[in-house]
Structures are given as structure tokens and as C-alpha cells.
Tab-separated table of N, CA and C in Angstrom:
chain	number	residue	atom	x	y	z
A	1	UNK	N	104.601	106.244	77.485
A	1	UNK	CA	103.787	107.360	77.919
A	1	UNK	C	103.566	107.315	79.432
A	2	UNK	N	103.158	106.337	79.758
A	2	UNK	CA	103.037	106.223	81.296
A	2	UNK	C	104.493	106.678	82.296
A	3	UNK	N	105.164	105.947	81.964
A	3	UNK	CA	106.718	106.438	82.569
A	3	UNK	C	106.586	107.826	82.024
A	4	UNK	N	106.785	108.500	81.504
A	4	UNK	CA	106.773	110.106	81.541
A	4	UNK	C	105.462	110.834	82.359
A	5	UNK	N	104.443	110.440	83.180
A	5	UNK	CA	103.863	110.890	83.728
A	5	UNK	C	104.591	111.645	85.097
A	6	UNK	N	104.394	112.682	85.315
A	6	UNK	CA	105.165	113.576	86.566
A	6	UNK	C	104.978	112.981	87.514
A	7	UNK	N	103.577	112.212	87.869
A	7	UNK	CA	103.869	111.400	89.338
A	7	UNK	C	104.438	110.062	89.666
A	8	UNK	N	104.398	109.267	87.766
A	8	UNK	CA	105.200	108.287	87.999
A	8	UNK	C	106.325	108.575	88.247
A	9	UNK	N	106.946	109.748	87.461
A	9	UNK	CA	108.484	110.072	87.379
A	9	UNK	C	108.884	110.157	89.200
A	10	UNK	N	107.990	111.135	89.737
A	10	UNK	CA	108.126	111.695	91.072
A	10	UNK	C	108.271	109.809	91.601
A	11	UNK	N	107.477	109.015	92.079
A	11	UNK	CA	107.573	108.126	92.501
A	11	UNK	C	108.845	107.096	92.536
A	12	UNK	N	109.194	107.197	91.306
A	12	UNK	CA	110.242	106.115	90.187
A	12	UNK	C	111.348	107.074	90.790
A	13	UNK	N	111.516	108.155	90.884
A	13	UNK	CA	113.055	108.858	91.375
A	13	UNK	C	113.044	108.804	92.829
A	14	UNK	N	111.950	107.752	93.847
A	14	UNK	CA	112.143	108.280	94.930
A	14	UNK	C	113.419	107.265	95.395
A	15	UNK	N	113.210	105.873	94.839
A	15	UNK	CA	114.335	104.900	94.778
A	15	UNK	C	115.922	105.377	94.700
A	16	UNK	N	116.367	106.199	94.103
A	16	UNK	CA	117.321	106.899	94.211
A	16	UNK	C	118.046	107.667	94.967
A	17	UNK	N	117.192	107.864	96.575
A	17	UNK	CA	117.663	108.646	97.495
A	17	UNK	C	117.954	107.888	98.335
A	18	UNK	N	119.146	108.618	99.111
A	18	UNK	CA	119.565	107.807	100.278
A	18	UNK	C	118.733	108.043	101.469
A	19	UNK	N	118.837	107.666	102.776
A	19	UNK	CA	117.910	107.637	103.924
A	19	UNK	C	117.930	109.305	104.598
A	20	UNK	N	119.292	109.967	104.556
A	20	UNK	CA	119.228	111.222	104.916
A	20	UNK	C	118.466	112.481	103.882
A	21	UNK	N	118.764	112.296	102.501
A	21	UNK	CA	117.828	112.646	101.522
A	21	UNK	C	116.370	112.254	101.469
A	22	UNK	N	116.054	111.185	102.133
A	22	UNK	CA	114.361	110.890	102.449
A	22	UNK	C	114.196	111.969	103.172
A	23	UNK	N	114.859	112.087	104.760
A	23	UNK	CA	114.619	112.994	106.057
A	23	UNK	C	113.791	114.307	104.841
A	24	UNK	N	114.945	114.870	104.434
A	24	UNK	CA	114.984	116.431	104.131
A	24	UNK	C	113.860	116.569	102.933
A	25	UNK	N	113.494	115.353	101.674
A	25	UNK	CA	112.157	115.749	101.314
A	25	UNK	C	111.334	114.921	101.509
A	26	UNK	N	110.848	114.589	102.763
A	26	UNK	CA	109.464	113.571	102.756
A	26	UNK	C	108.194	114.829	101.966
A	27	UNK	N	107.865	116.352	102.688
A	27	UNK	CA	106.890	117.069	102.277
A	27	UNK	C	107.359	116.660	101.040
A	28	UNK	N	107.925	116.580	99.711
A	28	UNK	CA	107.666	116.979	98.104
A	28	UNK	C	107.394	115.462	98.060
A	29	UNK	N	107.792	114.500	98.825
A	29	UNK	CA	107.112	113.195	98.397
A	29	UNK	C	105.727	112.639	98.688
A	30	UNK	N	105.216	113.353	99.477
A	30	UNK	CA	103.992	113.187	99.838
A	30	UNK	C	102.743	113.747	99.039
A	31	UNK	N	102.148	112.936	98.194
A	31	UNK	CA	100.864	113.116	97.179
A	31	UNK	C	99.755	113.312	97.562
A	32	UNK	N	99.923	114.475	97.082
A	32	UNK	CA	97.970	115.342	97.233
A	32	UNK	C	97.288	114.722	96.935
A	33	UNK	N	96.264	114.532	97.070
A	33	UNK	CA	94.738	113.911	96.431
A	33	UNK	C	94.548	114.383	94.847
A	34	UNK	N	95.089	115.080	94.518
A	34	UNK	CA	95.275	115.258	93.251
A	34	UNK	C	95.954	114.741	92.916
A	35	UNK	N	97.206	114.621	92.743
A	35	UNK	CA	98.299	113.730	92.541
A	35	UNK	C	97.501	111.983	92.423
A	36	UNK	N	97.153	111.748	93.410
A	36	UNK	CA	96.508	110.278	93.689
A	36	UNK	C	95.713	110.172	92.479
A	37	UNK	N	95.032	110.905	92.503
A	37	UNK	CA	93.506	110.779	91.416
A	37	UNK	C	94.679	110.894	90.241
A	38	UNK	N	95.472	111.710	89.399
A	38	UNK	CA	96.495	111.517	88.475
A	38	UNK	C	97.041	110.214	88.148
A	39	UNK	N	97.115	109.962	89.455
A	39	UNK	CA	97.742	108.501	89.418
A	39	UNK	C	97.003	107.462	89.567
A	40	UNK	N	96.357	107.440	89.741
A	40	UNK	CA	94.947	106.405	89.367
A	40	UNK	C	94.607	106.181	87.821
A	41	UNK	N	94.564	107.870	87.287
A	41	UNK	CA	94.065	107.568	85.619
A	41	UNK	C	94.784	106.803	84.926
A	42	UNK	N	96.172	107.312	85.468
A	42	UNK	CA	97.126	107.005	84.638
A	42	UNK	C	97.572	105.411	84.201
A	43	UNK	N	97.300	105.219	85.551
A	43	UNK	CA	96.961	103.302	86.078
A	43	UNK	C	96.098	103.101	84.930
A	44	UNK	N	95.268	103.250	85.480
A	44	UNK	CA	93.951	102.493	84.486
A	44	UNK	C	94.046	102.949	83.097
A	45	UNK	N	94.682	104.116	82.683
A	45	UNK	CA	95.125	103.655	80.835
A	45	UNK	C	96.131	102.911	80.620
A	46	UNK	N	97.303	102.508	81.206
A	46	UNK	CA	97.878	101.895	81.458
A	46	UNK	C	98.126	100.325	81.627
A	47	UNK	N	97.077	100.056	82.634
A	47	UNK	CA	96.439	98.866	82.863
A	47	UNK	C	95.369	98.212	82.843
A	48	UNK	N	94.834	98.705	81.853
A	48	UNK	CA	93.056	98.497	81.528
A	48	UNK	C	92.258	98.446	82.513
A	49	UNK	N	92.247	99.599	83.043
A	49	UNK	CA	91.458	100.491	84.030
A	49	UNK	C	91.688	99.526	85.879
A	50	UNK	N	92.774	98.986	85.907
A	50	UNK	CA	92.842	98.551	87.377
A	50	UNK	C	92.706	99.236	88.137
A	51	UNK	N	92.543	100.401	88.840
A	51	UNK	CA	92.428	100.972	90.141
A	51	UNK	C	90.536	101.112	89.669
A	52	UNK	N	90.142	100.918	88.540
A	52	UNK	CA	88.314	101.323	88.351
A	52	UNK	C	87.886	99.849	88.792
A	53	UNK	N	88.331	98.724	88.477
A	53	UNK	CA	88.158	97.675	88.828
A	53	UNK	C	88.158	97.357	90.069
A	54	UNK	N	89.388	97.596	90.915
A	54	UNK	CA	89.767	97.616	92.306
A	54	UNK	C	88.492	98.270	92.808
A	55	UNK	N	88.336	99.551	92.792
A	55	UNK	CA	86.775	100.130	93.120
A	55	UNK	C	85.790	99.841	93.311
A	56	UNK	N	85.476	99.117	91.882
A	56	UNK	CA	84.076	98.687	91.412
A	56	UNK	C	83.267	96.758	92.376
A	57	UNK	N	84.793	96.535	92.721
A	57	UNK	CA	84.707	95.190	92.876
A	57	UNK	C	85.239	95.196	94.300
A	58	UNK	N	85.822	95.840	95.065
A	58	UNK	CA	86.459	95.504	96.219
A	58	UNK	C	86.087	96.819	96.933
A	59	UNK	N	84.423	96.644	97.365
A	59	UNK	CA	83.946	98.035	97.690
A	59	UNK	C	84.773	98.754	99.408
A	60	UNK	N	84.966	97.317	100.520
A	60	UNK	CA	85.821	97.542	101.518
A	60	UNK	C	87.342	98.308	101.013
A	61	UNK	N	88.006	98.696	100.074
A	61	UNK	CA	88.861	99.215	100.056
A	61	UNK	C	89.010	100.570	100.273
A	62	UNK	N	89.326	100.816	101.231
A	62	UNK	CA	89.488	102.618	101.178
A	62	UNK	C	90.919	103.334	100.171
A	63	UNK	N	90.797	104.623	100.354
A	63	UNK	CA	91.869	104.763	99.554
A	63	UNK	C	92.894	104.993	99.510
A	64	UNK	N	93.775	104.688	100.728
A	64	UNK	CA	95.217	104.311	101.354
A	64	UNK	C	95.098	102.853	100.502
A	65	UNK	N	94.273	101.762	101.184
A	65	UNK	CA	94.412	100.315	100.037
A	65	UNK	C	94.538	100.526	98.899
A	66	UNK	N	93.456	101.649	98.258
A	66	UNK	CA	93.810	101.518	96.818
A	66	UNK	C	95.170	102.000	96.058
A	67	UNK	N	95.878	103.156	97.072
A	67	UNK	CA	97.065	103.642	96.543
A	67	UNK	C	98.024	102.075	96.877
A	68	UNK	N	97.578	101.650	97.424
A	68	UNK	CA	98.512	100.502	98.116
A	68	UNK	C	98.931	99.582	96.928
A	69	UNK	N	97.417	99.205	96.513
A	69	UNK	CA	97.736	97.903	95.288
A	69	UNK	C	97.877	98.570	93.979
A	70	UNK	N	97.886	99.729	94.034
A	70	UNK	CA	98.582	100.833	92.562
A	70	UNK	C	100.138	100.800	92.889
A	71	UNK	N	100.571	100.906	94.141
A	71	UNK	CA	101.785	100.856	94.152
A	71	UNK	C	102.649	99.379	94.008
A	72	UNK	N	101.757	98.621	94.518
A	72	UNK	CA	102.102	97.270	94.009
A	72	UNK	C	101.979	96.535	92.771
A	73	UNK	N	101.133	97.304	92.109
A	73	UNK	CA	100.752	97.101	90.476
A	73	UNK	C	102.283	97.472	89.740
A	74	UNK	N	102.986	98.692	90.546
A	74	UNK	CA	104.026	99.904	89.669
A	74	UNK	C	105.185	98.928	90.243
A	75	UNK	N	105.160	98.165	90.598
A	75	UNK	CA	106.422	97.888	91.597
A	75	UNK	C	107.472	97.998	92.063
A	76	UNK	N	106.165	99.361	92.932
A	76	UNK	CA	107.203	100.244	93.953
A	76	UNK	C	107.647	99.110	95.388
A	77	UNK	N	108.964	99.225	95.526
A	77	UNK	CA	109.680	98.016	96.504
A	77	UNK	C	108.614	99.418	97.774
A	78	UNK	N	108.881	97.644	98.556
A	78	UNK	CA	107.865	98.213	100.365
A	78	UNK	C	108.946	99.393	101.021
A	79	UNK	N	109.916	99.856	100.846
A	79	UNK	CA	110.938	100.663	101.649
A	79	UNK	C	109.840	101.997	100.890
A	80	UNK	N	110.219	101.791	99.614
A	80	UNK	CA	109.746	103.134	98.480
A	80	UNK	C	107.881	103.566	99.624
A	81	UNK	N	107.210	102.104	99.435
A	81	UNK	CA	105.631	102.518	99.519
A	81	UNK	C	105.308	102.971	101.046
A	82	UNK	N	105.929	102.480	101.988
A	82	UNK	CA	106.498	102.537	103.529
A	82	UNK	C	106.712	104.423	103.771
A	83	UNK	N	107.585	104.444	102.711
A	83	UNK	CA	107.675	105.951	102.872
A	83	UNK	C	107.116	106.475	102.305
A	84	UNK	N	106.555	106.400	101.234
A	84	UNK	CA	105.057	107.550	100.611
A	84	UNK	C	103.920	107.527	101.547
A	85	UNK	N	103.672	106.547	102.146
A	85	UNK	CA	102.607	106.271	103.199
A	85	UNK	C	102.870	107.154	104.649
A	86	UNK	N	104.193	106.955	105.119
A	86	UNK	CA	104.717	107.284	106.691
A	86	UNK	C	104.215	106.562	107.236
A	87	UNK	N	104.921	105.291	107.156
A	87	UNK	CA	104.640	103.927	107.922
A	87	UNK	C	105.373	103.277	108.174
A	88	UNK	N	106.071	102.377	109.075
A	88	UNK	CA	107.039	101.634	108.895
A	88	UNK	C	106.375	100.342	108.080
A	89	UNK	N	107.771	99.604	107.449
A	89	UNK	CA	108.110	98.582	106.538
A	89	UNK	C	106.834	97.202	106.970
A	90	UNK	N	106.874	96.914	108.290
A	90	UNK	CA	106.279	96.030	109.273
A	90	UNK	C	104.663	96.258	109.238
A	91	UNK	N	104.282	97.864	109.523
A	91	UNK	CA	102.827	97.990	109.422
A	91	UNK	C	102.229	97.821	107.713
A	92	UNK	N	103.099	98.282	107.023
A	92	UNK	CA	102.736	98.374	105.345
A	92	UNK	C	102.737	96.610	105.376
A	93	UNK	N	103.336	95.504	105.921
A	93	UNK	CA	103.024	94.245	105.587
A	93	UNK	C	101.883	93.608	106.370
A	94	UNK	N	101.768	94.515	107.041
A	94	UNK	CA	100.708	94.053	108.140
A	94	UNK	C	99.096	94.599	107.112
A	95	UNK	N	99.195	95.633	106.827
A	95	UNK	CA	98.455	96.491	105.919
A	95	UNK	C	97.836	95.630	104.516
A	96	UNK	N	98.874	95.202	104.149
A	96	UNK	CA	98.911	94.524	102.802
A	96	UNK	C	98.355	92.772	102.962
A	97	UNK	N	98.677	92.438	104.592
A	97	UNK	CA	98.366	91.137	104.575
A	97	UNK	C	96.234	91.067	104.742
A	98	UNK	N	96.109	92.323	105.268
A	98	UNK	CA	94.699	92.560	105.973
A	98	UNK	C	94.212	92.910	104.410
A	99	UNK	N	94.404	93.682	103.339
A	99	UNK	CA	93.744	93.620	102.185
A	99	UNK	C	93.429	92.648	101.781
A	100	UNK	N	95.057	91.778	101.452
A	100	UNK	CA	95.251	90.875	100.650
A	100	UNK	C	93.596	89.601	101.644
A	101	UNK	N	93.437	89.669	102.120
A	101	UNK	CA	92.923	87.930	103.226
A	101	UNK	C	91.251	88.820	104.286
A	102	UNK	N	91.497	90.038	104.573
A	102	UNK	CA	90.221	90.342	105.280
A	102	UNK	C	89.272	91.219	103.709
A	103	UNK	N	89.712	92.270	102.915
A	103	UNK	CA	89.160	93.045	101.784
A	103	UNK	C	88.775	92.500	100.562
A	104	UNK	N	89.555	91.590	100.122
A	104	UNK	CA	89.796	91.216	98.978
A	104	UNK	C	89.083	89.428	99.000
């Protein structure tokens, strides 16, 4: 059930494009706040409510972090999360090291 969700699907097919196919749809890859919140629920039925946990317990997280460790929960590779973000590869580890050691 989870894999058939439209934003997992959207996410899970982004792996499949080459670098000139990124160029031409970054706009359809980029998730609304709706989308996010979709993808949050979906997490947490999924994963016995991890992104409510993440919340509830790791109040410094904003919600770029929280899409962050949802995407690391899904394991979306850093090229995939780098580009849903519009970040390079380097700041997303830089990003991930400051959750992981200053938030968490």
C-alpha cells in the first residue's frame, strides 16, 4: 500500500532519470506542502508513526529536517534527496551531519 502512494511513486521514479531529464522537470519534482504533509501520513502508517515521533521528540527540527529523515527513512540515495531539496550533494551532508550531532 505504501509503494502505491502517488508521492511515493513520484519520488521512487525520480531515480530513473538521467541528469538532462532532471534539468527539464525539477518544477513536477518539487513537493507542495501538501504533498509533504501526504507524505508524512503515509510514513507514519507505514512506520508506526515516525515523522509524529520525529516531531514530538526532536522539537529543533524544522521541516526541511523532517522531510530529510523521511527521506532517509524511504531510502532515497543523497543524489535523489539533493535534488528534491535544490541543494548540492555536499550541503545535504553537511545538513544531515548538523541534525544528525547539533538537533538530535
Amino acid at each position: 500500500m505504501f509503494s502505491l502512494h502517488p508521492v511515493v511513486q513520484k519520488i521512487r521514479s525520480l531515480a530513473s532519470f538521467n541528469e538532462s531529464q532532471r534539468r527539464k522537470t525539477h518544477k513536477v519534482f518539487t513537493l507542495s506542502k501538501e504533498e509533504r504533509n501526504a507524505l508524512s501520513l503515509a510514513i507514519d502508517m507505514r512506520y508506526n508513526h515516525f515523522s509524529s515521533y520525529l516531531k514530538n521528540t526532536y522539537h529543533q527540527l524544522n521541516e526541511d529536517d523532517l522531510f530529510i529523515c523521511i527521506l532517509l527513512r524511504m531510502e532515497v540515495s543523497n543524489e535523489d534527496t539533493a535534488y528534491l531539496l535544490s541543494c548540492s550533494e555536499e550541503a545535504l551532508k553537511k545538513r544531515k551531519f548538523r541534525i544528525k550531532k547539533e538537533k538530535m
